[in-house]
Coordinates of C-alpha atoms in Angstrom, one line a residue:
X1 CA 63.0 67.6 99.8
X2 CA 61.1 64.4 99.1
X3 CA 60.5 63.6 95.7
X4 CA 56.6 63.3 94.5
X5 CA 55.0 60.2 93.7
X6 CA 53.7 59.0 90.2
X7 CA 50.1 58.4 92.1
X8 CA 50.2 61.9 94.0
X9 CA 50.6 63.4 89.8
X10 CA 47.4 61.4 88.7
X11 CA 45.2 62.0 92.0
X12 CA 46.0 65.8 90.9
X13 CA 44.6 65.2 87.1
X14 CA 41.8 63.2 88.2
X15 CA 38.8 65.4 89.3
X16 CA 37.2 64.5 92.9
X17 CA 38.5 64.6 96.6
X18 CA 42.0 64.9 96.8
X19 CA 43.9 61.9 97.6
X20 CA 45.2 61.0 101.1
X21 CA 48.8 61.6 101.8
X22 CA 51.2 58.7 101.5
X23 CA 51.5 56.4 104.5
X24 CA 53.6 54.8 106.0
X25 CA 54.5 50.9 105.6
X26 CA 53.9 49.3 108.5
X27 CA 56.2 47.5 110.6
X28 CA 55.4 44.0 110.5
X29 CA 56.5 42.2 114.0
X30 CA 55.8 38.7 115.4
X31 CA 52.6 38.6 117.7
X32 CA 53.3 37.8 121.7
X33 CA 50.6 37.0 123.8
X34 CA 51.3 38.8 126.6
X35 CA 50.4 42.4 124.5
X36 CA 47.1 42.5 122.6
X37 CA 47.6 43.6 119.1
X38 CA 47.5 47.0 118.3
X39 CA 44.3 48.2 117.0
X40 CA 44.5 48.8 112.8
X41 CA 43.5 51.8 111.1
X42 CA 40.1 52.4 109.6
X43 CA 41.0 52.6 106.2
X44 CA 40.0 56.1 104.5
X45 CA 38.1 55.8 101.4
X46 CA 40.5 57.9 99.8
X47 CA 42.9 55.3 99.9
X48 CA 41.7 52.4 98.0
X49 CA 40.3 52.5 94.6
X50 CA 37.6 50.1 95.7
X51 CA 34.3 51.2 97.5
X52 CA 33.9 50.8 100.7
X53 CA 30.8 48.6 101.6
X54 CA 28.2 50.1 104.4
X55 CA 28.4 48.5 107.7
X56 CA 24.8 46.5 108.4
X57 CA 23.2 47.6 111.2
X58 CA 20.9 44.6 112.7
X59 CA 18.2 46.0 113.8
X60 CA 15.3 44.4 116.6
X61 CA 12.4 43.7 113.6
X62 CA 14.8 42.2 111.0
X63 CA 17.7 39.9 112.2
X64 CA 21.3 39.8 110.4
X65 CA 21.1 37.1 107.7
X66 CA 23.0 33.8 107.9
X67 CA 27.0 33.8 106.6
X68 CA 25.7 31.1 104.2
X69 CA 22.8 30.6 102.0
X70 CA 20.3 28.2 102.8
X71 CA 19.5 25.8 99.7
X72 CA 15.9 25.9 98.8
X73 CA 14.3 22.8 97.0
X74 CA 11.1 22.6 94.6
X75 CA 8.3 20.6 95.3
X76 CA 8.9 17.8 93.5
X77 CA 12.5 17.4 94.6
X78 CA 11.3 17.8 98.2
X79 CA 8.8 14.5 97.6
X80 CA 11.7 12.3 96.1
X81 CA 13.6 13.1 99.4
X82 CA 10.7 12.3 101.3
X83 CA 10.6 8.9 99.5
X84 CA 14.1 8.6 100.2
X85 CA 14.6 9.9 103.8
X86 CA 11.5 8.9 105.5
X87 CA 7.4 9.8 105.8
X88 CA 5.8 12.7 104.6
X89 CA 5.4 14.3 108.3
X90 CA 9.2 15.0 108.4
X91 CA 9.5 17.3 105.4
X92 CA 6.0 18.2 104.9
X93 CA 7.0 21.3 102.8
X94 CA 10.0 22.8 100.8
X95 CA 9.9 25.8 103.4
X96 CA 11.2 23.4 105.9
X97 CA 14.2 23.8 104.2
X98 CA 14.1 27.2 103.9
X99 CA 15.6 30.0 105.9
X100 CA 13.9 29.9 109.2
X101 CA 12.3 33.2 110.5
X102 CA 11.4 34.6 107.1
X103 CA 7.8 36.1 107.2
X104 CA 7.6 35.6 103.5
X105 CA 8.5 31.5 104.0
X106 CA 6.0 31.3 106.8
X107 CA 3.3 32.7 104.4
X108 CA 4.2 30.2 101.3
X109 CA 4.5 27.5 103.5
X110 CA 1.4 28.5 105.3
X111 CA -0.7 28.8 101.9
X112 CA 0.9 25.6 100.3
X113 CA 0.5 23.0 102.9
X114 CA -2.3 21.2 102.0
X115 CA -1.8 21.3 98.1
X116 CA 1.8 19.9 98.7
X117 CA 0.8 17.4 101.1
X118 CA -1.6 16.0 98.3
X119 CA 0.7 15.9 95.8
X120 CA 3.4 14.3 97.8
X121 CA 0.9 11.1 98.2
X122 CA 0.1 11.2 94.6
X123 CA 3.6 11.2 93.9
X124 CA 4.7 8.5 96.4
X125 CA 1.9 6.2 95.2
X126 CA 3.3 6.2 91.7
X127 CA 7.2 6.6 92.3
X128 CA 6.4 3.5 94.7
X129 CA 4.5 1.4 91.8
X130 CA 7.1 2.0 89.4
X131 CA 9.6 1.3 91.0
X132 CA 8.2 -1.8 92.7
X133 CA 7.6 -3.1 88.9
X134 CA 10.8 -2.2 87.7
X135 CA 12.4 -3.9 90.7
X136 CA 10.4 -7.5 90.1
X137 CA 11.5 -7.3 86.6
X138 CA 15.4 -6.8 87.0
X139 CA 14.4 -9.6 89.7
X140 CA 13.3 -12.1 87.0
X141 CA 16.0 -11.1 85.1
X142 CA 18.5 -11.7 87.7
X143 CA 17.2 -14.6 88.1
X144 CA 17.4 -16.6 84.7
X145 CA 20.8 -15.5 84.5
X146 CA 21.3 -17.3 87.5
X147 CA 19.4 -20.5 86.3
X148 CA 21.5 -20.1 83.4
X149 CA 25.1 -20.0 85.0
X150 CA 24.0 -22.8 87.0
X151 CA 23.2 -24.9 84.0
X152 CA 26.3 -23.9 82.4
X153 CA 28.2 -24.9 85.2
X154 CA 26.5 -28.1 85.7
X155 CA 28.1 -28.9 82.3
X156 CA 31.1 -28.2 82.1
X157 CA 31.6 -30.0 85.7
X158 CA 30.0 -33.3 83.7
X159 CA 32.5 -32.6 80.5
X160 CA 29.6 -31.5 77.7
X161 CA 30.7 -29.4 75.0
X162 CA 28.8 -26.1 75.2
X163 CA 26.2 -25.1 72.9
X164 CA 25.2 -21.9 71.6
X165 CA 21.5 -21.1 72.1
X166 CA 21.3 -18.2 69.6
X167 CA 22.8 -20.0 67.1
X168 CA 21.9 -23.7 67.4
X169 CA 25.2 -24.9 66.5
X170 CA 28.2 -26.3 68.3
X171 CA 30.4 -24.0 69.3
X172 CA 34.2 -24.5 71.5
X173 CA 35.1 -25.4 75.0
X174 CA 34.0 -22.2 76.7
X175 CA 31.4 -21.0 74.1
X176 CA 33.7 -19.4 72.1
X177 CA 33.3 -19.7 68.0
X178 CA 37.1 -20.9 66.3
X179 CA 39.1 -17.8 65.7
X180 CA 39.4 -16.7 62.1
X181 CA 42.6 -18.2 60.6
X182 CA 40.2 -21.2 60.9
X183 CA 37.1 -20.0 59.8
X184 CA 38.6 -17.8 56.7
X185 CA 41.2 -20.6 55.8
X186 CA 40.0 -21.1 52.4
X187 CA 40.2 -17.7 51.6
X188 CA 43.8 -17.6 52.6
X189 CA 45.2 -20.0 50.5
X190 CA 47.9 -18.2 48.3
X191 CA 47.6 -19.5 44.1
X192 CA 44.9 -19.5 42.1
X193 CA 41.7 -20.8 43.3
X194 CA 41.0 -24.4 43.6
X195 CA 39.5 -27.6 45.3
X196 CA 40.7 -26.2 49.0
X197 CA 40.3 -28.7 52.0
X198 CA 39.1 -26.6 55.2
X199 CA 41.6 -25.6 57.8
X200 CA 40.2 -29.2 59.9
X201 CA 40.5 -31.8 57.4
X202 CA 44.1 -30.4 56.2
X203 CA 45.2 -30.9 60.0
X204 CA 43.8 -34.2 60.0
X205 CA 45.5 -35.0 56.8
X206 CA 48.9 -33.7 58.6
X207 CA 48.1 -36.1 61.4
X208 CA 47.8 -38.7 59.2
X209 CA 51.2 -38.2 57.9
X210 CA 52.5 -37.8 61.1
X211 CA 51.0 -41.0 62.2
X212 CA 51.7 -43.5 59.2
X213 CA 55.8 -41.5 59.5
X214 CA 55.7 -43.3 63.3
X215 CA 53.5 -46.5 62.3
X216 CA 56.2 -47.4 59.5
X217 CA 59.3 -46.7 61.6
X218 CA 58.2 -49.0 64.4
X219 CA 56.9 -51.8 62.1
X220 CA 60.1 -51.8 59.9
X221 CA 61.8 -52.5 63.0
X222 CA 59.2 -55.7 63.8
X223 CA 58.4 -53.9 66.7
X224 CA 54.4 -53.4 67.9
X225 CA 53.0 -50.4 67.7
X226 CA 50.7 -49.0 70.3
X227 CA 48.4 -46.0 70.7
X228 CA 50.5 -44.3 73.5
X229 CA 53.7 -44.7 71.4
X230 CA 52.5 -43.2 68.4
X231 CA 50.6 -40.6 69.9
X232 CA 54.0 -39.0 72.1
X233 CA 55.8 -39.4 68.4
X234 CA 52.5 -37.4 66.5
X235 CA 52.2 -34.8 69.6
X236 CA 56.2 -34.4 69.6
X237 CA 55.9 -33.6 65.5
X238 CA 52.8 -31.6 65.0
X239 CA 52.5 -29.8 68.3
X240 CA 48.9 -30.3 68.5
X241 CA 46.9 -32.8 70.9
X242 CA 46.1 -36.4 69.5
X243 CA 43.5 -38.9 70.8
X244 CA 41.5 -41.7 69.8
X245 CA 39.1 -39.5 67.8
X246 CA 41.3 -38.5 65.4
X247 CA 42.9 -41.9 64.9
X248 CA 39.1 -42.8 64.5
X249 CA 38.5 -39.9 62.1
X250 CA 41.3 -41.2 60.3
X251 CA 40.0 -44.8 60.4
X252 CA 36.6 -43.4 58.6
X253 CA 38.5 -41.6 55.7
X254 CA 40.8 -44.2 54.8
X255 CA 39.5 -47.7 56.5
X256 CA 41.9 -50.0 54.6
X257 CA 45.3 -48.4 56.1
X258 CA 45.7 -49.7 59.5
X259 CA 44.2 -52.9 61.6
X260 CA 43.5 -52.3 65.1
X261 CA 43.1 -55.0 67.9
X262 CA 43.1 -55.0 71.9
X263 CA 46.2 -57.2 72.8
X264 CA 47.7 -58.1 76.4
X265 CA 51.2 -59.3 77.3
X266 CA 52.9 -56.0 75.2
X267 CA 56.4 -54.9 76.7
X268 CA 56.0 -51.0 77.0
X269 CA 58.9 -50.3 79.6
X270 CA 56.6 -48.0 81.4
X271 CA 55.6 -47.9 84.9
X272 CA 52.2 -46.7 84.4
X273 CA 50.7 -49.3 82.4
X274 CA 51.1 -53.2 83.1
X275 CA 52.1 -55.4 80.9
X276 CA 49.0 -57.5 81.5
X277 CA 46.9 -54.8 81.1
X278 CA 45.1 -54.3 77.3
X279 CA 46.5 -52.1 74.6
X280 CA 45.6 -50.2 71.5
X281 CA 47.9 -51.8 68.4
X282 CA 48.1 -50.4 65.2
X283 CA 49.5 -52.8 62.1
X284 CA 49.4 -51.4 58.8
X285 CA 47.7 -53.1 56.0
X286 CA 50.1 -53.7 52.9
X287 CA 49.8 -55.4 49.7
X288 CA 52.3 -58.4 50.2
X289 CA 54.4 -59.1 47.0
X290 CA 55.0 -62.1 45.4
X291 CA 58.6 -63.9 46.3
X292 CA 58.8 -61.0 49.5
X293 CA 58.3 -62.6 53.3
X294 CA 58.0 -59.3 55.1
X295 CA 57.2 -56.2 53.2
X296 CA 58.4 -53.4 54.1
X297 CA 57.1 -49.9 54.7
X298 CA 59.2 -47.5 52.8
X299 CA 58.9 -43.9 51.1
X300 CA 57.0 -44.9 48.5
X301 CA 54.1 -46.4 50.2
X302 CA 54.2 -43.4 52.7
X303 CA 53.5 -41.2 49.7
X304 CA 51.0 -43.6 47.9
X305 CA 48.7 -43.8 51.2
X306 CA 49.0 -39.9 51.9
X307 CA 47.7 -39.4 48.1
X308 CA 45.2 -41.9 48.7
X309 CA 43.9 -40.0 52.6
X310 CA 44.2 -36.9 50.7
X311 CA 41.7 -37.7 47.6
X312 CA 39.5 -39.3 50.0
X313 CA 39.0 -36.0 51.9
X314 CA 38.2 -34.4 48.5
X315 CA 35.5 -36.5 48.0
X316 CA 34.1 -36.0 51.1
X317 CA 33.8 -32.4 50.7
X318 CA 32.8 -32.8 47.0
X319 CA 29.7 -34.8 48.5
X320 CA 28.8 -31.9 50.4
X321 CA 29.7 -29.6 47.3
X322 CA 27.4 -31.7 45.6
X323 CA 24.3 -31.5 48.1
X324 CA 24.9 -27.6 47.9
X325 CA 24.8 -27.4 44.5
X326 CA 21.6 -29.3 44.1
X327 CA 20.1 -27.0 47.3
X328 CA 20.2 -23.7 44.8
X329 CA 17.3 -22.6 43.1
X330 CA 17.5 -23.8 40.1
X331 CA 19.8 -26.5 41.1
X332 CA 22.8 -27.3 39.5
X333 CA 24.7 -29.9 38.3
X334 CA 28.6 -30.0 37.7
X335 CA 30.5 -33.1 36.3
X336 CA 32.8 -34.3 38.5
X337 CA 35.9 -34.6 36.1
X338 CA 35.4 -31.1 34.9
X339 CA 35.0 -29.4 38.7
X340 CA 37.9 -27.2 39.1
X341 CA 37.3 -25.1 42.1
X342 CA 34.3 -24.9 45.0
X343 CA 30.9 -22.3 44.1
X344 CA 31.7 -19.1 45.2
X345 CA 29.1 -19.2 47.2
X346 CA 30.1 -22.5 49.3
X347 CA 31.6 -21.7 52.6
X348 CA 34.2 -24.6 52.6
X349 CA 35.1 -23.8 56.4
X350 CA 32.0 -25.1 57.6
X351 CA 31.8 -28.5 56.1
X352 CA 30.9 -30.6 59.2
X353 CA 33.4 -32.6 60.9
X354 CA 34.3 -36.2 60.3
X355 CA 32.9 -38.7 62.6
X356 CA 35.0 -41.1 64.2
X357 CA 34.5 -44.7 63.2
X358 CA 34.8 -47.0 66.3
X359 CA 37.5 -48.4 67.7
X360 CA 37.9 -52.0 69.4
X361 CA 37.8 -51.5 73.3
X362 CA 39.1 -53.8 75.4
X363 CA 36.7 -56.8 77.0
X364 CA 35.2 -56.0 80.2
X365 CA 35.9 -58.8 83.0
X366 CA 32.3 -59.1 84.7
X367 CA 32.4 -59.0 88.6
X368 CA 29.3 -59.6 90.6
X369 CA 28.8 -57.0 92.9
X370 CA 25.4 -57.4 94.0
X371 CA 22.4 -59.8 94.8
X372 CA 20.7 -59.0 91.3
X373 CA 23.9 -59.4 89.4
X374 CA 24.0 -63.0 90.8
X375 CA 20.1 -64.0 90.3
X376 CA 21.0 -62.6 86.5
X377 CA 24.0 -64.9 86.1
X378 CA 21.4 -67.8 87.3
X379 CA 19.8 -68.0 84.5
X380 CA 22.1 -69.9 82.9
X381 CA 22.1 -72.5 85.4
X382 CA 17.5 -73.0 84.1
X383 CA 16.9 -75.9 82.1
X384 CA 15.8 -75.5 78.6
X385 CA 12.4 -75.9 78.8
X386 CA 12.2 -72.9 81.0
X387 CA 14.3 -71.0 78.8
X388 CA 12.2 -71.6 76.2
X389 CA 8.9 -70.9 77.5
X390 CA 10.6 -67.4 78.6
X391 CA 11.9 -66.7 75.7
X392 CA 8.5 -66.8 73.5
X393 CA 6.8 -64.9 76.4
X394 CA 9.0 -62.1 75.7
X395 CA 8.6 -62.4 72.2
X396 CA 4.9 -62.3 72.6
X397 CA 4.8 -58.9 74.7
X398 CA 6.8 -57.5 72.5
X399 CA 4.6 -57.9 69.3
X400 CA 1.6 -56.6 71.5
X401 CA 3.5 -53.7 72.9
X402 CA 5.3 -52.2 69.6
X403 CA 1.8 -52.5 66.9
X404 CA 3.1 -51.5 63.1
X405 CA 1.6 -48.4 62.4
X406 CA 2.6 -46.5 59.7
X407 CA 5.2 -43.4 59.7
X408 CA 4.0 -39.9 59.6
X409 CA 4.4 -38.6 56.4
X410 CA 6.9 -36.1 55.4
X411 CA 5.8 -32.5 55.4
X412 CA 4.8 -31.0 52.1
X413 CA 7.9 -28.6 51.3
X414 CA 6.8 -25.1 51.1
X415 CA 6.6 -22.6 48.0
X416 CA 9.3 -20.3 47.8
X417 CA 8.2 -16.9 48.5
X418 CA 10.0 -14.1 46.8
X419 CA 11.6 -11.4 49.1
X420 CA 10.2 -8.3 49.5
X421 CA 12.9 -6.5 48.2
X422 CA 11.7 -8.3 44.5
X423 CA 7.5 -7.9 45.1
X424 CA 6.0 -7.0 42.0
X425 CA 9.1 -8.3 39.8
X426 CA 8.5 -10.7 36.6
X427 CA 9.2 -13.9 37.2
X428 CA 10.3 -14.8 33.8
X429 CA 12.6 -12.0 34.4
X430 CA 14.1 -13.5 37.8
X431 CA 13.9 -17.3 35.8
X432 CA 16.1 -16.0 32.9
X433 CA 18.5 -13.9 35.6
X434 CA 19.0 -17.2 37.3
X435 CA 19.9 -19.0 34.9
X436 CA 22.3 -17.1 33.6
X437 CA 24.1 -16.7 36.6
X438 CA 24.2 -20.4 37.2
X439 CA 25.7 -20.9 34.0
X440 CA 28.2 -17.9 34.7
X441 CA 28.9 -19.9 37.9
X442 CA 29.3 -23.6 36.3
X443 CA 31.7 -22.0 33.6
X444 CA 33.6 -20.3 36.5
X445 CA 34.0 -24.0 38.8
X446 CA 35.0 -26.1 35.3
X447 CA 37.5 -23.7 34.1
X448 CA 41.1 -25.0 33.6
X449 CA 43.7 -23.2 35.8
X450 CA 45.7 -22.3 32.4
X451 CA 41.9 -20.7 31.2
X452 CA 42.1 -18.6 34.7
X453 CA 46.1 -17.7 34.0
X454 CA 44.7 -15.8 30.4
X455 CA 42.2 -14.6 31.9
X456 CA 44.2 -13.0 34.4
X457 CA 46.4 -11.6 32.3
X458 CA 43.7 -10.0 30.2
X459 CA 42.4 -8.3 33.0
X460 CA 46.2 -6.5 33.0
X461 CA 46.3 -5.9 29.3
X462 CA 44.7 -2.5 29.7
X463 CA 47.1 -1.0 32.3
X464 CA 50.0 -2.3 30.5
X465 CA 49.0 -0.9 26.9
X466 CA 49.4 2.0 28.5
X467 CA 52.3 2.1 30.6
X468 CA 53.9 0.3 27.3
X469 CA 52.9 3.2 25.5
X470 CA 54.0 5.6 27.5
X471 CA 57.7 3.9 27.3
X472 CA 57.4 4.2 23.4
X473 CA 56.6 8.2 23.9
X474 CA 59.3 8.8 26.8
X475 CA 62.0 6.8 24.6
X476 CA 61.4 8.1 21.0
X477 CA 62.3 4.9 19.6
X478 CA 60.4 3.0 16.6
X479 CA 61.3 0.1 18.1
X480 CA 62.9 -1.5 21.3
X481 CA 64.0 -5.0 22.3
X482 CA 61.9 -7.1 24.4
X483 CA 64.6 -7.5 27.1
X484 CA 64.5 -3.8 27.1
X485 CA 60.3 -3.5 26.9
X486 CA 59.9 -5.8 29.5
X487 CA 62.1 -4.4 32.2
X488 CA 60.9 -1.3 31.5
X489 CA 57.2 -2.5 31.9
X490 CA 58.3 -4.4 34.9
X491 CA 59.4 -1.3 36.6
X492 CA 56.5 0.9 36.0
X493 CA 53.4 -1.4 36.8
X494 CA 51.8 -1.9 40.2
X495 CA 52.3 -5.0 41.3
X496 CA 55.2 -6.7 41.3
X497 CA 55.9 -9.3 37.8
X498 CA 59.1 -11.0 36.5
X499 CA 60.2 -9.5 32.9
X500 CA 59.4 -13.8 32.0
X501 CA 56.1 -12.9 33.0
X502 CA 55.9 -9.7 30.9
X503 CA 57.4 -11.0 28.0
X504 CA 54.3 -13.2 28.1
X505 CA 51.9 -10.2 28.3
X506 CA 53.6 -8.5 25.6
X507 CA 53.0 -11.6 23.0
X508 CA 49.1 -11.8 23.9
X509 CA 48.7 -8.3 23.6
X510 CA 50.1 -9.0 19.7
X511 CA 48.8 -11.5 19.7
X512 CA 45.1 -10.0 20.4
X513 CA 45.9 -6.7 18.1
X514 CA 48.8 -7.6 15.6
X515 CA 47.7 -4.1 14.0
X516 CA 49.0 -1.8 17.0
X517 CA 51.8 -4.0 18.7
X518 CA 54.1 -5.6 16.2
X519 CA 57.0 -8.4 17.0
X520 CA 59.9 -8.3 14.7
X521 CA 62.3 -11.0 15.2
X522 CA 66.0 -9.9 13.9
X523 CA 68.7 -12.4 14.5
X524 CA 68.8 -13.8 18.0
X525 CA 67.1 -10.6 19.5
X526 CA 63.0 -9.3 19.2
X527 CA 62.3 -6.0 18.8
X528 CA 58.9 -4.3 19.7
X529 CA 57.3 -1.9 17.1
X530 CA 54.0 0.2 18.6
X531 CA 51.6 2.1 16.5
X532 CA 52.3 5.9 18.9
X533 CA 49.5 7.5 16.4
X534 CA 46.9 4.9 17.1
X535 CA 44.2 6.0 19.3
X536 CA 44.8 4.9 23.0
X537 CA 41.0 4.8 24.1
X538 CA 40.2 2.7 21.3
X539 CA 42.7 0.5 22.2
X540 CA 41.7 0.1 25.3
X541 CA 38.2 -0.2 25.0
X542 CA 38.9 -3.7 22.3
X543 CA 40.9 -4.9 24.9
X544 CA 38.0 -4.1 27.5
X545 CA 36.0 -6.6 24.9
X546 CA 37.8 -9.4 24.6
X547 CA 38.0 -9.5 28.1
X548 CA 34.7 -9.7 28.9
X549 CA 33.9 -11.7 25.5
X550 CA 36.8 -14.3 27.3
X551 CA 35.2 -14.5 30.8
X552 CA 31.9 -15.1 29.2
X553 CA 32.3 -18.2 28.0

């Protein structure tokens, strides 16, 4: 007896035709071509849960349609194509594209012929404009940026520095502005603020170093001192490239250091250069004692002349500082004696560069070449007489070809205009504000650097009344020692100070209010007695005054 099926169950429930009985699983077998494959079974529709779809009958008025889908275009993509692919009488209409056969196509194309054909030569007319205007302008464009490569390429093949259009200032080898550790050096510098050389005129002060370092050893041993032998010993210290310019850069900052002459006959113990060819020495200038033959170079003129390069280079910025200063509106004025740090507002970074002062070169040996060379040389061989007479002819031509006129005068500075931002503003009111900040700024460049150390700590005597407060609460103590304060103080504050350094905080802030922080010295050791009952934002707010009542003057 065969057991019922779980399918045969439901097909009972279910309402409708009954369903099929099971059937057998085929036996699958491997094809050979010699017998045709059986034929399958029409499947009943009894056994599949899906519906059986109609066979289509073709009939003679209505053909079977396509497997596929034909895609069918609007008009307006069907003229871009025709832009694209070729004239209009190839794909006149979208129905060209269409499913062929169709009555209903053959109507709408029928119908719609002669308005598409118009608006397909519309259309081509002003696709065809447009893009012929776009295409002569991304022409010219193409274009300059070709000129401009050219150019660009024409100088660096000559060796010009390149030069920034946009900006109108210098800029590196390949157009490229100096990366920031240059740029920003001033606002690296670790310390309190001060008078900062930029990041160039510290390297050239380094070179210097470097330089008088190999200048001294040489001449203490009375031997000469050339160019190429002190610039392998600078290169081999500093890591850095060193030519003529700098040693003329240096020559302009300190011109009383070294004398420089062209000299022949030098033993170098070099291949490359002959010993009767000319060569840079060096000799460095020295104030000869009294009852000394040959002074000598030693440590303490090496640091004497550094001093000397490096006060030099602060006054060359301080002449720029100076032309800054007297650029602002209302100029200032700063003694030089009191000037402890740059204006805020001077970018020390972009101080110009030092020129180099000129170097002795050695004397070109004349060699005539060609027939106007030798008729020049000639001259020599006229008699005076004709010399003379040729001389006041020149002279003559050139009083009547250079007549004295006067220079054009400067142009009349312009007013400053206000911005737009202050239109309408007083300008007593914007006189009085600028005033006051350039006297806020002149008290901020002559302070003394033990003025900016109290100020400093001020600014931290808030923060620490508190956290020293909150030691007194946490402890329960009337009174600690200082050793005790201070590392406690130390330990709880955000930054990171020595308990010397507290210990210093802890006496101005009794200093500034003897009524809430008391020192009591008892033997060897100082204790620290707080007020706890005082008010904490009152506190705080007096030292918020004195602060400011500090900074301001």
């Amino acid at each position: 007896m065969a057991q019922p099926r779980l399918t045969d169950f439901f097909a009972r429930r279910r309402p409708g035709p009954r369903a099929a009985p099971p059937r057998a699983k085929p036996a699958w077998r491997t094809p050979s071509p010699a017998k045709p494959a059986p034929p399958t079974p029409a499947r009943t529709p009894g056994g599949s849960r899906k519906r059986a779809r109609p066979p289509a009958e073709p009939t003679r008025d209505h053909p079977a349609p396509p497997a596929r889908r034909r895609l069918r275009l609007p008009a307006d993509t069907v003229s871009s194509l025709v832009l694209l692919c070729g004239p209009v009488h190839q794909v006149s209409s979208p129905s060209a594209l269409a499913a062929p056969g169709s009555p209903e196509e053959a109507t709408r194309s029928a119908g719609q012929l002669p308005c598409l054909a118009a608006q397909e030569d519309k259309a081509s007319s002003k696709v065809t404009l447009s893009e012929l205007k776009s295409c002569l302008q991304r022409a010219r464009e193409l274009g300059a940026r070709a000129q401009e490569l050219k150019a660009s390429a024409q100088r660096k093949d000559a060796g010009e520095p390149c030069v920034l259009e946009d900006q109108g200032q210098p800029a590196g080898p390949c157009g490229q502005k100096p990366p920031a550790y240059q740029r920003f050096h001033a606002l690296a510098q670790p310390g309190p603020p001060g008078l900062v050389l930029p990041y160039k005129y510290q390297v050239l002060a380094e070179m210097f170093r470097s330089m008088d370092t190999i200048v001294g050893m040489l001449y203490n041993r009375s031997e000469t001192a050339t160019f190429a032998k002190v610039k392998q010993g600078v290169q081999d210290m500093m890591r850095k490239r060193f030519e003529e310019r700098n040693v003329g850069q240096i020559r302009t900052v300190y011109p009383a250091c070294y004398r420089f002459r062209q000299e022949r006959n030098v033993p170098t113990f070099k291949d490359g250069v002959k010993r009767s060819d000319y060569q840079l020495t060096i000799e460095p200038l020295l104030d000869q004692e009294a009852g000394s033959t040959a002074p000598q170079l030693t440590a303490s003129h090496l640091l004497r002349r550094r001093q000397v390069f490096g006060q030099n280079l602060v006054e060359r910025v301080r002449e720029h500082h100076r032309a800054f200063l007297a650029s602002l509106n209302p100029p200032m004025v700063v003694p030089e004696d009191q000037l402890t740090r740059w204006h805020p507002h001077f970018n020390v970074d972009e101080v110009p560069d030092i020129e180099p002062a000129e170097l002795p070169q050695p004397p070109t040996t004349e060699k005539l070449a060609t027939a106007q060379e030798v008729l020049a040389r000639a001259r020599s061989l006229m008699s005076p007489r004709m010399q003379k007479a040729l001389s006041d002819l020149a002279l003559r031509t050139a009083k009547s070809g250079s007549p004295g006129s006067p220079g054009p005068a400067p142009p009349a500075t312009p007013p400053a205009t206000p911005p737009a931002a202050l239109k309408g503003v007083s300008q007593d009111l914007l006189e009085r504000i600028r005033c006051k900040q350039s006297q806020k700024q002149l008290a901020q460049m002559t302070r003394q650097p033990e003025q900016e150390r109290r100020l400093q700590r001020l600014e931290r005597l808030p923060e620490l009344a508190r956290v020293l407060r909150g030691i007194f609460v946490s402890e329960r103590k009337p009174a600690l020692t200082m050793e005790v304060a201070c590392a406690r103080m130390a330990g709880s504050y955000r930054a990171a100070l020595s308990p010397g350094e507290m210990e210093k905080h802890v006496q101005l802030l009794s200093e500034l209010l003897p009524d809430w922080l008391s020192l009591h010295h008892v033997r060897t050791d100082t204790y620290v007695k707080l007020d706890k009952a005082a008010d904490l934002a009152g506190v705080l707010a007096r030292l918020a005054h004195l602060a400011r009542a500090e900074a301001a003057l």
